């Protein structure tokens, strides 16, 4: 079997064990005589998947029944609009922490609904860091505060979140969801496109305090009203069933590894192997992110010139490592090493980087 090391930013690598399980049960799911792709979302077999995925995510995050987990279509990008539609009015102001092009997209949607206040922006420094919690001052009249937990394109990540007092904290954790323990109860709502850390494209996970979702305006379009999805356990309409099925499996795989502390330790070890090469050869490998904000999920770096970067990507591909081209908006190189990327994959990249240096310095 020719599996390669996949460093793509999203859709991204999934655990091989999960893919094998899916393959095994694809044609005939649990003796139903049909695949999960062909099954009613109202069937008891699907219901079980839906409930187990929700409960396992809550268990990993240490959440109780004050919280619900919803599965929706539309990607994280739809959440950029849903959040202000549900929680911001024309007269009110929402606070946004701008640490990436994704945060900018989020605030642009809020500006269409109500007023916004930029609480922090690292744009002038090409989004090379996230703020320290004490840099953020929060006016207690804000409707909510929004932040981007891991900045997929730039390679920076929050490891401590600002205290927001009584103002609800909302986060886009698309690229670091379930990659480390977080104080989940500090968030009123978390959303994440599944395709980075926990599943395939086409399904978005929303984790929210039930009391926060209750009491939405009935004038909202039905499909854009969180309360409708909560009241129907994500089954108001046909959910992205196959995506939820994969998430359910990935979440079990995460639980089998012992939980989020174990996952974090593994992710730290993986990232360190690659950051060590960057730090040992600073004339050659130029880290993009400020060291204090370095992401454990997306490692961004450049080489002395673009020709070398092109050569790096090509030669890595020949050695079975793909997806290392940086995002078009920042250039350079990027290794995305989400939960499912193995230690072997990171070691292979690190040794390739050392060889590439020796051959091209
Ligand atoms: C990928 C990504 C998005 C966009 O997700 P879609 O599912 O493609 O809409 C938003 N925010 C972050 C942090 C991301 O990494």
PDB file of N, CA and C and ligand atoms in Angstrom, residues 74-78 80 102 148 150 152 172 174-175 193 195-196 204, ligand 1:
ATOM      1  N   UNK A  74     -22.095  23.679   5.251  1.00  0.00           N
ATOM      2  CA  UNK A  74     -21.771  25.089   5.003  1.00  0.00           C
ATOM      3  C   UNK A  74     -20.371  25.522   5.384  1.00  0.00           C
ATOM      4  N   UNK A  75     -19.611  24.639   6.016  1.00  0.00           N
ATOM      5  CA  UNK A  75     -18.228  24.984   6.361  1.00  0.00           C
ATOM      6  C   UNK A  75     -18.141  26.025   7.457  1.00  0.00           C
ATOM      7  N   UNK A  76     -16.926  26.221   7.931  1.00  0.00           N
ATOM      8  CA  UNK A  76     -16.704  27.249   8.951  1.00  0.00           C
ATOM      9  C   UNK A  76     -17.099  28.615   8.405  1.00  0.00           C
ATOM     10  N   UNK A  77     -16.980  28.796   7.104  1.00  0.00           N
ATOM     11  CA  UNK A  77     -17.290  30.108   6.503  1.00  0.00           C
ATOM     12  C   UNK A  77     -18.739  30.518   6.709  1.00  0.00           C
ATOM     13  N   UNK A  78     -19.663  29.560   6.742  1.00  0.00           N
ATOM     14  CA  UNK A  78     -21.060  29.907   7.020  1.00  0.00           C
ATOM     15  C   UNK A  78     -21.209  30.405   8.458  1.00  0.00           C
ATOM     16  N   UNK A  80     -19.129  32.246   9.961  1.00  0.00           N
ATOM     17  CA  UNK A  80     -18.746  33.670  10.000  1.00  0.00           C
ATOM     18  C   UNK A  80     -19.997  34.546   9.951  1.00  0.00           C
ATOM     19  N   UNK A 102      -8.498  34.537   8.068  1.00  0.00           N
ATOM     20  CA  UNK A 102      -9.801  33.974   8.435  1.00  0.00           C
ATOM     21  C   UNK A 102     -10.530  34.863   9.449  1.00  0.00           C
ATOM     22  N   UNK A 148      -9.900  33.625  16.550  1.00  0.00           N
ATOM     23  CA  UNK A 148      -9.527  32.465  15.724  1.00  0.00           C
ATOM     24  C   UNK A 148      -8.437  31.711  16.480  1.00  0.00           C
ATOM     25  N   UNK A 150      -6.561  28.892  16.056  1.00  0.00           N
ATOM     26  CA  UNK A 150      -5.324  28.519  15.364  1.00  0.00           C
ATOM     27  C   UNK A 150      -5.389  29.102  13.961  1.00  0.00           C
ATOM     28  N   UNK A 152      -4.425  28.923  10.578  1.00  0.00           N
ATOM     29  CA  UNK A 152      -4.019  27.859   9.670  1.00  0.00           C
ATOM     30  C   UNK A 152      -3.040  28.326   8.604  1.00  0.00           C
ATOM     31  N   UNK A 172     -13.430  30.361  16.563  1.00  0.00           N
ATOM     32  CA  UNK A 172     -13.265  29.506  15.384  1.00  0.00           C
ATOM     33  C   UNK A 172     -12.055  28.615  15.676  1.00  0.00           C
ATOM     34  N   UNK A 174     -11.360  25.836  13.953  1.00  0.00           N
ATOM     35  CA  UNK A 174     -11.349  24.890  12.825  1.00  0.00           C
ATOM     36  C   UNK A 174     -10.082  24.050  12.758  1.00  0.00           C
ATOM     37  N   UNK A 175      -8.933  24.685  12.998  1.00  0.00           N
ATOM     38  CA  UNK A 175      -7.704  23.919  12.768  1.00  0.00           C
ATOM     39  C   UNK A 175      -7.001  23.475  14.041  1.00  0.00           C
ATOM     40  N   UNK A 193     -14.738  23.815  11.153  1.00  0.00           N
ATOM     41  CA  UNK A 193     -14.840  22.980   9.955  1.00  0.00           C
ATOM     42  C   UNK A 193     -14.081  21.702  10.283  1.00  0.00           C
ATOM     43  N   UNK A 195     -12.609  19.497   8.493  1.00  0.00           N
ATOM     44  CA  UNK A 195     -11.647  18.931   7.537  1.00  0.00           C
ATOM     45  C   UNK A 195     -10.175  19.106   7.883  1.00  0.00           C
ATOM     46  N   UNK A 196      -9.887  19.768   9.014  1.00  0.00           N
ATOM     47  CA  UNK A 196      -8.487  19.860   9.408  1.00  0.00           C
ATOM     48  C   UNK A 196      -8.150  18.746  10.404  1.00  0.00           C
ATOM     49  N   UNK A 204     -19.438  20.816   9.663  1.00  0.00           N
ATOM     50  CA  UNK A 204     -18.936  21.769  10.655  1.00  0.00           C
ATOM     51  C   UNK A 204     -19.475  21.367  12.019  1.00  0.00           C
TER      52      UNK A 204
HETATM   53  C1  LIG B   1     -10.170  26.282   6.933  1.00  0.00           C
HETATM   54  C2  LIG B   1     -10.596  27.316   7.882  1.00  0.00           C
HETATM   55  C3  LIG B   1     -11.781  28.053   7.695  1.00  0.00           C
HETATM   56  C4  LIG B   1     -12.676  27.865   6.488  1.00  0.00           C
HETATM   57  O1  LIG B   1     -13.326  26.665   6.579  1.00  0.00           O
HETATM   58  P1  LIG B   1     -14.400  26.212   5.460  1.00  0.00           P
HETATM   59  O2  LIG B   1     -14.929  24.946   6.074  1.00  0.00           O
HETATM   60  O3  LIG B   1     -13.628  25.994   4.206  1.00  0.00           O
HETATM   61  O4  LIG B   1     -15.421  27.258   5.336  1.00  0.00           O
HETATM   62  C5  LIG B   1     -12.120  28.975   8.658  1.00  0.00           C
HETATM   63  N1  LIG B   1     -11.349  29.202   9.723  1.00  0.00           N
HETATM   64  C6  LIG B   1     -10.199  28.522   9.933  1.00  0.00           C
HETATM   65  C7  LIG B   1      -9.379  28.804  11.150  1.00  0.00           C
HETATM   66  C8  LIG B   1      -9.782  27.566   9.013  1.00  0.00           C
HETATM   67  O5  LIG B   1      -8.638  26.908   9.201  1.00  0.00           O
END
